[in-house]
Amino acid sequence: MEIEELLKSNTAQIVKDLYETDFDQSKIIINETRKEFEGDLTVVVFPFSKIAKKKPEDTGIEIGEKLVEKLDFISSFNVVKGFLNLGFTDDYWLKRLAVISQDKSFGFSNSNGKKVVLEYCGPNTNKPIHLGHIRNMTLGFSVAEILKANGYEVHKVNILNDRGIAICKSMLAWQKFGQGETPETNNTKGDHLVGKYYVKFDQELGKEFENWQNSAEANSEYSKWLEEKDGKKSKEEGKEQSELKKQFHKSFKNTYFNQYSALGAEASEMLLKWENDDPEVRQLWKKMNSWVYDGFQQTFDRLGIDFEEHYKESDFYKEGKNMVEAGLGEEKFYRKEDGSIWADLEEYKLDQKILVRNDGTSLYLTQDIAVAQARYNKYKMDLSIYTVGDEQNYHFKALKAVLQKLDKAYADGIHHLSYGMIDLPSGKMKSREGTVVDADFLIDEVVEKARLATMELGKIEDFSSEQAQELFEKIGIGALRFYILNVNPQKRMLFDPEKSVELNGATAVFIQYAYARIQSVLRKYNQDVPTEIKVNKMEPIERELIIALSGFETTVQAAGKDFDPSLIAQYTYNLAKLFNKFWNQCQILNAEDENVKEFRILLSNSCGNILEKGLNLLGIDTTERM
RNA sequence: GGUCUCGUAGCUCAACUGGAUAGAGCAGCUGCCUUCUAAGCAGCAGGUUCCAGGUUCGAGUCCUGGCGGGAUCACCA
């Protein structure tokens, strides 16, 4: 807000005049005045009282007097302790509202000429999208909208983890047990069908593993394990035999899969064939992936999220190696005796990181190097945002470091939009233990809940079934999005399925409802919204509303700077709350006189516009009626 | 164990990056629909900000040391 800058520069000048000391303008602190005190904005004067060598109260009064003298929009001031509270004239706020109401793009910046590539979603193609992806998609989409509002040119992209052992498991299980069923024959969404076989594989592997556990091999591995650190430790702790075995089986599962399992061997063989371009395997892979993509697309459509491009890991997993080898030539990396190539990232306070295996194959990191380069070649972006969970914080630090080592200028623009894991009331989300929440299932739930709540209120009896369904989707999915976006992305959050579909209190519905009320009044008013303000005073709540509207600008900027939609969520909720208060205190259509009525229509309309903008930045739709 | 991170009302989250008497929602209790949408509004109650020190005009926020969660330390992605 310009006003704060204006206050700062004037305050700095006054301090200089009064006390003959330069004070760094940017260090002046200006806050909104707390409700319990008189005033609109507050200057913290403690820092000046040292310079002035006077009590904070006296310093505040001196500065306050000068400010009132200098700036005609400041009508009053008071000093409490070291806080100088400044009151603005009604005229100032009314003019402010006049500007806001006329500026269609209020709060949004003009183009800043910078390009952003924002990656989000990042599903695996062997199973359906789950709750974790919903946080990712909701967050990524919203940050993209917020950056657009801040003047960036944003390109949204997806990364598909479409290769590797996991998809081979699904493929193998389908081959063995699927009897040729397809999404069509089974009337199932493609990603769910493929996911079904991923689960099936795990079940079969589990059975196989259980059988193996009584074999001589198993016993000898168990004895070995008891001599090693984990097993030895547990044994010394005096755990019971059955406990020990359980622990062993858990820790050995991976090794079993790689060394003893027949199914494991088959899956690995399939992966090898895939890597060697075996036509049959490749064809099956393509077929099953296309099922999955169809399924994903349905979910994306329903959530209203989109991508300019889908990067497939399979297209890049071999590349990156060249870039690494080039770096090796310039001695930015080093080769170990076994032939593997490594990066020394100690200067970045990271470890040694392997980039190419001794058999010449590349890794996750290597692959991401190639993807980053491909994106830069295409978009020449200034900023590259990766929406990925915080368990990969280390990976992205390493990616950035390696690219910086390679002197890639774009490396500095890499930003990991890291978000915390979602906890369920029952504990952590683990796909293997079946405690995941399926995305499609969850969406159905919230929409159904919206339907029930809406029908109970009985306000939309004249809606067609299409209109009604559209409304349920807006309400249900909006509720879900708001529930997630309302918390700071970096924080781990608890997801309570019950609460996520809650339609009372601090929710999207609350805001959508305020918006619908406004539209209802505007419909009844049935004229063009006035463009001129003909009143010169107002109620305290009206003043509060204008101040809140005015803050939209700074909020959008702060959200863009921090990549943090929760700021928008909180702002929008707060504005809706103020509007509801206003609604209950003031009559709009039945206002005491025509000028007041027009003013309130204009004010309500501006609130509606900002509420809609705010919700849209979160990816939430508004509705004219509900 | 090393590194990183978190700990705020019964529960879920805030606190403008060091500012005033730590705020909302849910759950609980009171009221308010013959007036523009009650999916709302007004109110009550609920706190040793994990503990102990320190830094300063001022600490939930910064520093040190504990305690307790979590992530990560793969030639998986």
XYZ file of C-alpha atoms (C1' of nucleotides) in Angstrom:
703
model
C 0.000 0.000 0.000
C 1.449 3.329 -1.083
C 0.087 5.010 1.978
C 2.541 3.163 4.190
C 5.473 4.313 2.085
C 4.196 7.851 2.254
C 3.928 7.648 6.028
C 7.394 6.180 6.320
C 9.089 8.831 4.248
C 7.285 11.608 6.061
C 8.076 10.126 9.433
C 11.729 9.780 8.497
C 11.813 13.411 7.414
C 10.188 14.550 10.629
C 12.629 12.540 12.701
C 15.452 14.178 10.787
C 14.073 17.666 11.305
C 13.343 17.169 14.964
C 16.359 15.188 16.113
C 18.901 15.782 13.370
C 19.457 12.104 12.781
C 18.939 10.053 9.629
C 16.744 7.073 10.243
C 16.585 4.226 7.744
C 13.112 4.510 6.266
C 12.763 0.805 5.650
C 13.247 0.161 9.371
C 10.203 2.169 10.340
C 7.426 -0.129 11.470
C 3.853 0.615 10.563
C 1.005 -1.647 11.611
C -2.712 -1.602 11.366
C -4.029 -0.170 14.588
C -5.408 -2.823 16.859
C -9.142 -2.738 17.273
C -9.093 -1.777 20.912
C -7.377 1.549 20.123
C -8.513 4.603 18.250
C -6.941 4.996 14.817
C -6.259 3.360 11.467
C -2.513 2.940 11.233
C 0.123 2.881 13.933
C 3.731 3.982 13.864
C 5.992 2.251 16.369
C 8.028 5.023 17.961
C 10.284 3.115 20.351
C 13.200 3.217 17.910
C 13.029 7.030 17.733
C 12.857 7.649 21.438
C 16.472 6.581 21.780
C 17.519 9.129 19.164
C 15.279 11.788 20.652
C 16.519 10.982 24.141
C 12.979 11.477 25.342
C 10.269 9.223 26.668
C 8.462 7.232 23.977
C 5.200 9.016 24.812
C 6.698 12.456 24.301
C 8.444 11.420 21.111
C 5.187 10.038 19.787
C 3.343 13.236 20.504
C 6.008 15.351 18.800
C 5.975 13.232 15.676
C 2.204 12.952 15.703
C 1.756 16.715 15.786
C 4.052 17.150 12.817
C 2.344 14.395 10.813
C -1.098 15.904 11.303
C 0.323 19.238 10.230
C 1.959 17.832 7.102
C -0.565 15.316 5.826
C -4.093 16.519 5.344
C -5.660 13.071 5.328
C -4.610 12.468 8.902
C -7.272 13.867 11.151
C -6.189 12.778 14.602
C -3.588 10.963 16.606
C -3.049 9.514 20.037
C -0.109 7.904 21.733
C -0.322 4.828 23.900
C 3.010 3.755 25.359
C 5.317 3.854 22.368
C 2.627 3.517 19.750
C 1.522 6.456 17.687
C -1.985 5.795 16.396
C -3.044 7.824 13.391
C -6.663 8.393 12.440
C -7.505 9.123 8.805
C -10.320 11.312 7.588
C -13.520 9.717 6.307
C -12.867 11.596 3.113
C -9.627 9.725 2.603
C -11.321 6.334 2.841
C -14.274 7.317 0.692
C -11.908 8.448 -2.045
C -10.030 5.214 -1.639
C -13.252 3.264 -2.150
C -14.050 5.330 -5.218
C -10.732 4.270 -6.726
C -11.132 0.619 -5.754
C -14.651 0.391 -7.116
C -13.630 1.766 -10.497
C -10.426 -0.223 -10.908
C -11.381 -3.540 -12.433
C -7.980 -5.051 -11.845
C -7.574 -3.669 -8.345
C -5.037 -5.684 -6.410
C -3.494 -7.191 -9.511
C -0.198 -6.004 -10.958
C 0.660 -5.284 -14.553
C 3.004 -7.630 -16.345
C 6.462 -7.662 -14.840
C 7.895 -9.368 -17.908
C 8.977 -12.426 -15.946
C 8.225 -16.007 -16.827
C 7.529 -18.825 -14.430
C 7.332 -22.530 -15.043
C 5.380 -24.138 -12.246
C 5.405 -27.885 -11.889
C 2.718 -29.514 -9.831
C 0.777 -32.725 -9.301
C 3.549 -35.199 -10.206
C 1.630 -38.468 -9.968
C 2.958 -41.984 -10.367
C 1.266 -43.826 -13.162
C 0.796 -47.074 -11.286
C -1.983 -45.964 -8.980
C -4.722 -43.353 -8.607
C -4.294 -39.868 -7.246
C -4.676 -39.533 -3.510
C -5.055 -36.903 -0.819
C -1.388 -35.912 -0.941
C -1.808 -34.994 -4.601
C -4.879 -32.975 -3.734
C -2.816 -30.781 -1.460
C -0.229 -30.538 -4.205
C -2.708 -29.679 -6.962
C -4.696 -27.258 -4.850
C -1.549 -25.500 -3.743
C 0.172 -25.465 -7.124
C -2.880 -24.192 -8.954
C -3.453 -21.437 -6.443
C 0.161 -20.292 -6.432
C 0.020 -20.146 -10.223
C -3.044 -17.902 -10.052
C -1.431 -15.735 -7.398
C 1.709 -15.300 -9.472
C -0.352 -14.339 -12.502
C -2.040 -11.723 -10.334
C 1.410 -10.436 -9.483
C 2.280 -9.911 -13.109
C 4.101 -13.123 -13.987
C 3.588 -15.123 -17.122
C 2.923 -18.569 -15.725
C 3.291 -21.910 -17.473
C 1.850 -24.841 -15.566
C 3.379 -28.233 -16.220
C 3.044 -31.722 -14.859
C 5.667 -34.396 -14.367
C 4.598 -37.995 -14.817
C 6.581 -40.665 -13.040
C 5.731 -43.178 -15.697
C 8.519 -45.704 -15.523
C 10.321 -47.922 -13.074
C 9.620 -50.996 -11.035
C 6.270 -49.795 -9.685
C 4.478 -49.651 -13.007
C 6.036 -53.020 -13.887
C 4.361 -54.490 -10.831
C 0.966 -53.323 -12.065
C 1.710 -54.574 -15.550
C 2.824 -57.980 -14.374
C -0.160 -58.458 -12.079
C -2.525 -57.456 -14.857
C -0.836 -59.905 -17.211
C -1.062 -62.722 -14.710
C -4.468 -62.117 -13.172
C -6.244 -59.564 -15.293
C -7.799 -61.890 -17.854
C -7.693 -59.085 -20.348
C -10.007 -56.733 -18.521
C -9.951 -53.054 -19.483
C -11.495 -49.864 -18.100
C -14.332 -50.341 -20.580
C -15.079 -53.998 -19.837
C -14.842 -53.369 -16.121
C -16.494 -49.966 -16.221
C -13.736 -48.548 -14.035
C -11.700 -45.384 -14.205
C -8.370 -46.328 -15.814
C -6.147 -45.220 -12.957
C -8.246 -47.178 -10.504
C -7.999 -50.287 -12.621
C -4.221 -50.087 -12.848
C -4.060 -49.286 -9.143
C -6.084 -52.398 -8.446
C -3.355 -54.510 -10.013
C -0.658 -52.692 -8.118
C -2.411 -53.722 -4.937
C -2.935 -57.204 -6.318
C 0.779 -57.555 -6.940
C 1.558 -56.568 -3.394
C -0.930 -59.082 -2.040
C 0.498 -61.898 -4.116
C 3.999 -60.923 -3.119
C 2.895 -60.927 0.493
C 1.578 -64.475 0.198
C 4.743 -65.605 -1.489
C 6.833 -63.954 1.193
C 4.844 -65.602 3.940
C 5.381 -69.024 2.449
C 9.068 -68.368 2.140
C 9.349 -67.432 5.783
C 9.446 -71.062 6.859
C 12.122 -72.101 4.411
C 15.717 -73.004 5.209
C 16.863 -69.909 3.345
C 14.699 -67.754 5.536
C 16.079 -69.304 8.682
C 19.628 -68.773 7.642
C 18.919 -65.129 6.737
C 17.249 -64.730 10.093
C 20.267 -66.086 11.946
C 22.511 -63.736 10.019
C 20.238 -60.815 10.852
C 20.405 -61.648 14.551
C 24.167 -61.155 14.438
C 23.960 -57.766 12.770
C 23.323 -54.389 14.332
C 19.531 -54.038 14.305
C 18.813 -57.637 15.074
C 21.540 -57.853 17.642
C 20.313 -54.746 19.365
C 16.743 -55.956 19.512
C 17.846 -59.324 20.779
C 19.876 -57.735 23.526
C 16.862 -55.695 24.499
C 15.319 -59.043 25.320
C 12.516 -59.011 22.783
C 10.537 -62.172 22.321
C 11.161 -64.567 19.476
C 7.897 -63.743 17.692
C 8.591 -60.007 17.981
C 12.078 -60.491 16.609
C 10.837 -62.475 13.655
C 8.225 -59.879 12.894
C 10.840 -57.160 12.934
C 13.125 -59.208 10.726
C 10.421 -59.879 8.164
C 9.561 -56.231 7.985
C 13.120 -55.114 7.447
C 13.880 -57.932 5.057
C 10.940 -57.463 2.716
C 12.857 -55.348 0.255
C 15.829 -57.680 0.146
C 13.498 -60.611 -0.264
C 11.895 -58.918 -3.242
C 15.272 -58.361 -4.866
C 16.954 -61.659 -4.038
C 14.480 -64.477 -3.507
C 11.063 -63.608 -4.835
C 9.916 -65.227 -8.060
C 7.462 -62.394 -8.626
C 10.203 -59.923 -7.867
C 12.435 -61.552 -10.415
C 9.688 -61.412 -12.998
C 9.045 -57.735 -12.317
C 12.732 -56.928 -12.522
C 12.980 -58.858 -15.736
C 10.087 -56.878 -17.110
C 11.809 -53.636 -16.161
C 14.952 -54.792 -17.928
C 12.951 -55.652 -21.021
C 11.331 -52.254 -20.852
C 14.709 -50.584 -20.717
C 15.826 -52.661 -23.693
C 12.816 -51.523 -25.676
C 11.172 -54.928 -25.824
C 8.211 -54.260 -28.153
C 5.712 -56.383 -26.242
C 6.482 -54.879 -22.875
C 6.558 -51.385 -24.327
C 3.174 -51.912 -25.877
C 1.621 -53.122 -22.655
C 3.224 -50.201 -20.843
C 1.783 -47.753 -23.308
C -1.641 -49.287 -23.089
C -1.816 -49.294 -19.314
C -0.362 -45.804 -19.014
C -2.946 -44.481 -21.433
C -5.679 -45.932 -19.215
C -4.149 -44.112 -16.304
C -3.905 -40.828 -18.194
C -7.564 -41.003 -19.137
C -8.426 -41.528 -15.507
C -6.219 -38.680 -14.330
C -7.682 -36.337 -16.896
C -11.159 -36.889 -15.506
C -9.965 -35.919 -12.058
C -8.105 -32.868 -13.384
C -11.205 -31.741 -15.255
C -13.374 -32.092 -12.234
C -10.969 -30.046 -10.151
C -10.569 -27.549 -12.941
C -6.799 -27.839 -13.035
C -4.798 -27.822 -16.226
C -1.311 -28.210 -17.616
C 0.378 -26.763 -20.612
C 2.584 -29.777 -20.877
C 3.096 -33.199 -19.346
C 6.737 -34.106 -18.928
C 7.299 -37.827 -18.838
C 10.133 -39.210 -16.886
C 10.595 -41.922 -19.495
C 11.594 -39.261 -22.004
C 14.353 -37.910 -19.818
C 15.723 -40.698 -17.674
C 18.583 -41.351 -20.039
C 19.391 -37.738 -20.687
C 21.168 -35.594 -18.183
C 24.003 -38.022 -18.425
C 25.466 -35.916 -21.216
C 25.254 -32.812 -19.114
C 26.954 -34.615 -16.276
C 29.710 -35.845 -18.540
C 30.246 -32.361 -19.892
C 30.594 -31.182 -16.317
C 33.046 -33.967 -15.674
C 35.128 -32.763 -18.612
C 35.320 -29.343 -17.021
C 36.287 -30.974 -13.732
C 33.161 -29.823 -11.979
C 32.442 -33.400 -11.024
C 34.711 -36.354 -10.386
C 34.830 -40.026 -11.276
C 35.364 -42.784 -8.757
C 37.535 -45.839 -9.442
C 34.442 -47.924 -10.187
C 33.486 -45.495 -12.958
C 30.545 -43.773 -11.251
C 30.352 -39.982 -11.451
C 29.879 -37.831 -8.358
C 29.339 -34.232 -7.381
C 31.019 -32.770 -4.357
C 28.425 -30.450 -2.866
C 30.222 -29.587 0.332
C 30.487 -25.929 -0.609
C 26.679 -25.922 -0.496
C 26.737 -27.713 2.849
C 25.464 -30.872 1.224
C 27.078 -34.275 0.806
C 28.693 -36.162 -2.031
C 26.010 -36.994 -4.522
C 26.118 -39.702 -7.163
C 25.037 -38.581 -10.636
C 25.774 -41.533 -12.889
C 26.087 -45.166 -11.819
C 29.097 -47.250 -12.707
C 27.024 -49.064 -15.335
C 26.402 -45.699 -16.986
C 22.740 -45.421 -16.043
C 21.325 -42.277 -14.527
C 19.313 -41.497 -11.429
C 16.439 -39.377 -10.224
C 18.651 -36.351 -9.810
C 20.274 -36.793 -13.213
C 16.867 -37.044 -14.763
C 15.752 -33.820 -13.108
C 18.815 -32.061 -14.471
C 17.683 -33.010 -17.954
C 14.111 -31.930 -17.309
C 15.263 -28.578 -15.956
C 17.385 -27.987 -19.028
C 14.585 -28.997 -21.387
C 12.233 -26.580 -19.689
C 14.720 -23.789 -19.866
C 15.320 -24.431 -23.550
C 11.638 -24.125 -24.192
C 10.484 -21.392 -21.834
C 13.589 -19.393 -20.877
C 11.889 -18.898 -17.536
C 13.138 -16.610 -14.793
C 11.612 -18.707 -12.086
C 11.136 -22.442 -11.897
C 8.807 -23.665 -9.196
C 8.570 -27.291 -8.138
C 5.519 -28.173 -6.088
C 6.755 -31.238 -4.246
C 6.385 -32.551 -0.704
C 8.908 -31.562 1.941
C 10.368 -35.042 2.169
C 12.296 -34.003 -0.929
C 13.785 -30.832 0.520
C 17.236 -32.323 0.257
C 16.767 -33.436 -3.306
C 15.902 -29.957 -4.514
C 18.767 -28.371 -2.659
C 21.014 -30.844 -4.434
C 19.392 -30.234 -7.814
C 19.901 -26.518 -7.493
C 23.480 -26.959 -6.338
C 24.399 -29.290 -9.187
C 22.953 -26.927 -11.761
C 24.790 -24.033 -10.163
C 27.971 -26.044 -10.354
C 27.270 -26.450 -14.052
C 27.061 -22.635 -14.265
C 23.455 -22.694 -15.369
C 22.144 -19.207 -14.780
C 18.599 -20.497 -14.434
C 19.599 -22.537 -11.401
C 19.217 -19.466 -9.206
C 15.571 -19.268 -10.238
C 14.773 -22.727 -8.944
C 12.386 -22.716 -6.056
C 11.075 -25.763 -4.274
C 7.479 -25.046 -3.270
C 7.641 -27.434 -0.398
C 4.587 -28.497 1.532
C 4.119 -30.582 4.612
C 2.735 -34.054 4.745
C -0.893 -34.661 5.511
C -1.723 -36.582 8.650
C -4.961 -38.428 9.119
C -6.650 -38.732 12.498
C -5.786 -42.422 12.340
C -2.114 -41.639 11.801
C 0.152 -41.225 8.850
C -0.815 -41.816 5.272
C 0.892 -44.869 3.869
C -0.086 -46.289 0.554
C 1.182 -49.745 1.324
C -0.883 -50.048 4.456
C -4.004 -48.962 2.643
C -4.482 -45.862 4.765
C -4.547 -43.518 1.795
C -7.539 -41.420 0.953
C -8.388 -41.757 -2.704
C -8.865 -38.409 -4.426
C -11.928 -39.328 -6.463
C -13.571 -40.904 -3.472
C -12.904 -37.837 -1.384
C -14.292 -35.506 -4.030
C -17.449 -37.593 -4.278
C -17.807 -37.372 -0.524
C -17.533 -33.610 -0.287
C -19.882 -33.047 -3.203
C -22.398 -35.419 -1.685
C -22.168 -33.618 1.618
C -22.764 -30.324 -0.190
C -25.811 -31.825 -1.852
C -27.325 -33.002 1.411
C -26.750 -29.689 3.144
C -28.166 -27.728 0.233
C -31.246 -29.876 -0.146
C -31.970 -29.582 3.529
C -32.035 -25.792 3.308
C -34.352 -25.980 0.346
C -33.382 -22.716 -1.295
C -32.828 -23.959 -4.808
C -36.048 -25.764 -5.643
C -36.271 -23.965 -8.983
C -32.807 -25.139 -10.106
C -32.509 -27.614 -12.954
C -30.658 -30.777 -12.054
C -27.631 -29.562 -14.040
C -27.617 -26.254 -12.199
C -27.956 -28.051 -8.898
C -25.135 -30.451 -9.671
C -22.905 -27.540 -10.664
C -23.678 -25.863 -7.371
C -22.858 -28.983 -5.350
C -19.520 -29.268 -7.108
C -18.691 -25.630 -6.451
C -19.569 -25.927 -2.792
C -18.058 -29.341 -2.119
C -14.804 -28.878 -3.971
C -14.544 -25.298 -2.740
C -14.845 -26.510 0.841
C -12.110 -29.063 0.283
C -9.757 -26.568 -1.336
C -10.278 -23.954 1.341
C -9.751 -26.450 4.113
C -6.358 -27.275 2.657
C -5.262 -23.814 1.558
C -6.210 -22.149 4.811
C -3.129 -23.579 6.475
C 0.388 -22.463 5.767
C 1.710 -24.771 3.024
C 4.980 -25.517 4.733
C 3.275 -26.877 7.773
C 2.267 -30.418 8.219
C -1.466 -30.544 8.551
C -4.047 -32.817 10.006
C -6.736 -33.813 7.587
C -9.953 -34.757 9.258
C -12.293 -36.052 6.544
C -15.288 -35.014 8.615
C -14.043 -31.472 9.141
C -12.948 -31.043 5.548
C -16.545 -31.170 4.404
C -17.691 -28.928 7.224
C -19.873 -26.131 5.883
C -19.981 -23.829 8.902
C -17.445 -21.373 10.230
C -14.158 -20.572 8.555
C -14.903 -22.313 5.278
C -15.262 -21.534 1.596
C -19.024 -21.806 1.916
C -19.023 -18.939 4.366
C -17.359 -16.746 1.754
C -19.449 -18.049 -1.139
C -22.513 -17.320 0.945
C -21.510 -13.698 1.535
C -20.945 -13.384 -2.197
C -24.351 -14.870 -3.006
C -26.021 -12.445 -0.594
C -24.396 -9.553 -2.384
C -25.561 -10.836 -5.745
C -29.046 -11.232 -4.362
C -29.150 -7.602 -3.307
C -27.740 -6.458 -6.635
C -30.423 -8.426 -8.467
C -33.116 -6.784 -6.399
C -31.578 -3.358 -6.886
C -31.897 -4.030 -10.597
C -29.993 -0.949 -11.797
C -26.428 -0.239 -12.773
C -24.156 -0.054 -9.783
C -23.563 3.634 -8.937
C -20.128 4.982 -9.797
C -20.185 8.040 -7.620
C -20.102 8.374 -3.864
C -22.409 11.092 -2.576
C -22.038 10.622 1.159
C -19.358 12.207 3.326
C -19.613 10.128 6.459
C -20.178 6.502 7.289
C -20.732 3.882 9.943
C -17.695 2.359 11.687
C -18.367 -1.006 10.051
C -18.447 0.603 6.627
C -15.145 2.223 7.337
C -13.733 -1.119 8.471
C -14.921 -2.689 5.250
C -13.217 -0.088 3.102
C -9.980 -0.464 5.022
C -10.196 -4.216 4.505
C -10.889 -3.848 0.784
C -7.935 -1.553 0.523
C -5.689 -4.238 1.989
C -6.346 -6.662 -0.852
C -3.460 -5.211 -2.816
C -0.811 -5.837 -0.170
C -2.223 -9.255 0.574
C -1.928 -10.398 -3.034
C 1.624 -9.098 -3.141
C 2.597 -10.814 0.090
C 1.029 -14.087 -1.074
C 3.007 -13.839 -4.300
C 6.240 -13.089 -2.548
C 5.897 -16.001 -0.135
C 4.070 -18.384 -2.494
C 1.492 -18.637 0.226
C -2.232 -18.962 -0.612
C -3.149 -19.163 3.061
C -2.725 -15.386 3.220
C -5.420 -15.023 0.573
C -7.639 -17.550 2.315
C -7.414 -15.712 5.605
C -7.896 -12.338 3.990
C -10.947 -13.461 2.053
C -12.515 -15.087 5.073
C -11.961 -11.959 7.090
C -13.536 -9.765 4.439
C -16.583 -12.031 4.243
C -16.877 -11.860 7.995
C -16.851 -8.074 7.962
C -19.416 -8.053 5.202
C -21.747 -10.301 7.172
C -21.393 -7.979 10.127
C -22.230 -5.030 7.894
C -25.197 -6.952 6.497
C -26.597 -7.419 9.955
C -25.975 -3.865 11.069
C -26.944 -1.864 8.012
C -29.856 -1.995 5.637
C -28.780 -1.734 2.046
C -31.924 -1.497 -0.081
C -33.914 0.053 2.738
C -31.256 2.565 3.707
C -32.302 5.845 5.303
C -31.784 7.908 2.177
C -30.963 7.452 -1.495
C -27.331 8.538 -1.243
C -26.627 6.088 1.535
C -28.355 3.348 -0.424
C -26.229 4.029 -3.494
C -23.109 4.145 -1.387
C -23.940 0.794 0.188
C -24.684 -0.765 -3.166
C -21.340 0.422 -4.443
C -19.593 -0.813 -1.308
C -21.316 -4.214 -1.476
C -20.483 -4.573 -5.119
C -16.821 -3.866 -4.431
C -16.870 -6.453 -1.651
C -18.406 -8.946 -4.051
C -15.730 -8.280 -6.639
C -12.877 -8.706 -4.195
C -14.415 -11.806 -2.616
C -14.700 -13.343 -6.054
C -11.142 -12.416 -6.965
C -9.892 -13.822 -3.698
C -11.757 -17.095 -4.109
C -10.619 -17.416 -7.701
C -7.015 -17.036 -6.591
C -7.640 -20.105 -4.463
C -9.215 -21.961 -7.355
C -12.668 -21.703 -5.767
C -15.754 -20.745 -7.766
C -18.456 -18.341 -6.718
C -22.173 -18.792 -7.227
C -24.940 -16.269 -7.779
C -27.340 -18.167 -5.601
C -27.072 -20.891 -3.021
C 23.557 -40.908 15.803
C 24.267 -36.295 11.978
C 21.304 -32.531 9.525
C 16.634 -30.064 8.987
C 11.882 -29.052 11.013
C 7.721 -28.507 14.290
C 5.574 -27.924 19.592
C 0.183 -21.875 20.759
C -7.431 -22.817 24.022
C -10.334 -29.722 24.598
C -9.624 -30.022 18.745
C -7.983 -27.576 13.881
C -5.369 -23.302 12.699
C -3.709 -17.519 13.064
C -0.440 -13.883 15.015
C 1.793 -8.672 9.291
C 8.668 -11.914 10.202
C 10.875 -8.616 17.432
C 5.591 -4.770 19.002
C 0.223 -3.063 22.530
C -4.350 -7.006 26.678
C -1.748 -13.967 21.899
C -6.629 -14.082 17.797
C -10.364 -17.119 14.634
C -13.259 -21.526 13.653
C -15.084 -26.190 15.657
C -16.989 -28.481 20.009
C -19.925 -26.374 24.868
C -23.417 -22.664 26.923
C -27.070 -17.717 26.074
C -29.773 -14.854 22.868
C -31.578 -13.022 17.543
C -35.711 -14.801 11.532
C -43.769 -10.760 10.002
C -37.561 -6.260 7.129
C -32.268 -7.139 1.508
C -30.427 -15.295 1.771
C -30.204 -17.537 9.692
C -24.950 -21.873 5.092
C -25.838 -15.762 9.087
C -25.302 -12.257 13.548
C -24.506 -10.838 18.920
C -22.570 -12.775 23.470
C -20.335 -16.218 27.503
C -16.557 -19.564 28.671
C -11.856 -21.538 27.379
C -4.066 -19.815 27.576
C 2.160 -20.760 32.522
C 2.522 -20.112 23.856
C 6.541 -27.860 25.949
C 10.467 -26.761 30.049
C 14.892 -23.883 31.946
C 18.093 -19.961 31.137
C 19.775 -15.682 28.037
C 19.673 -11.215 24.553
C 16.433 -5.799 25.098
C 12.536 -0.607 25.951
C 9.683 -5.118 24.361
C 10.117 -12.442 23.069
C 4.976 -17.154 20.910
C 8.747 -15.163 17.411
C 15.982 -14.453 18.152
C 20.298 -17.375 21.023
C 21.887 -21.674 24.357
C 20.531 -26.241 26.779
C 16.872 -29.880 27.693
C 12.022 -32.790 26.639
C 8.632 -34.525 22.860
C 6.756 -35.308 17.579
C 8.149 -35.560 12.240
C 11.322 -35.604 7.764
C 15.868 -36.950 5.708
C 20.650 -39.157 5.753
C 19.457 -45.131 -1.141
C 23.711 -46.441 -6.918
C 14.169 -45.790 -5.259
C 11.459 -42.075 -7.677
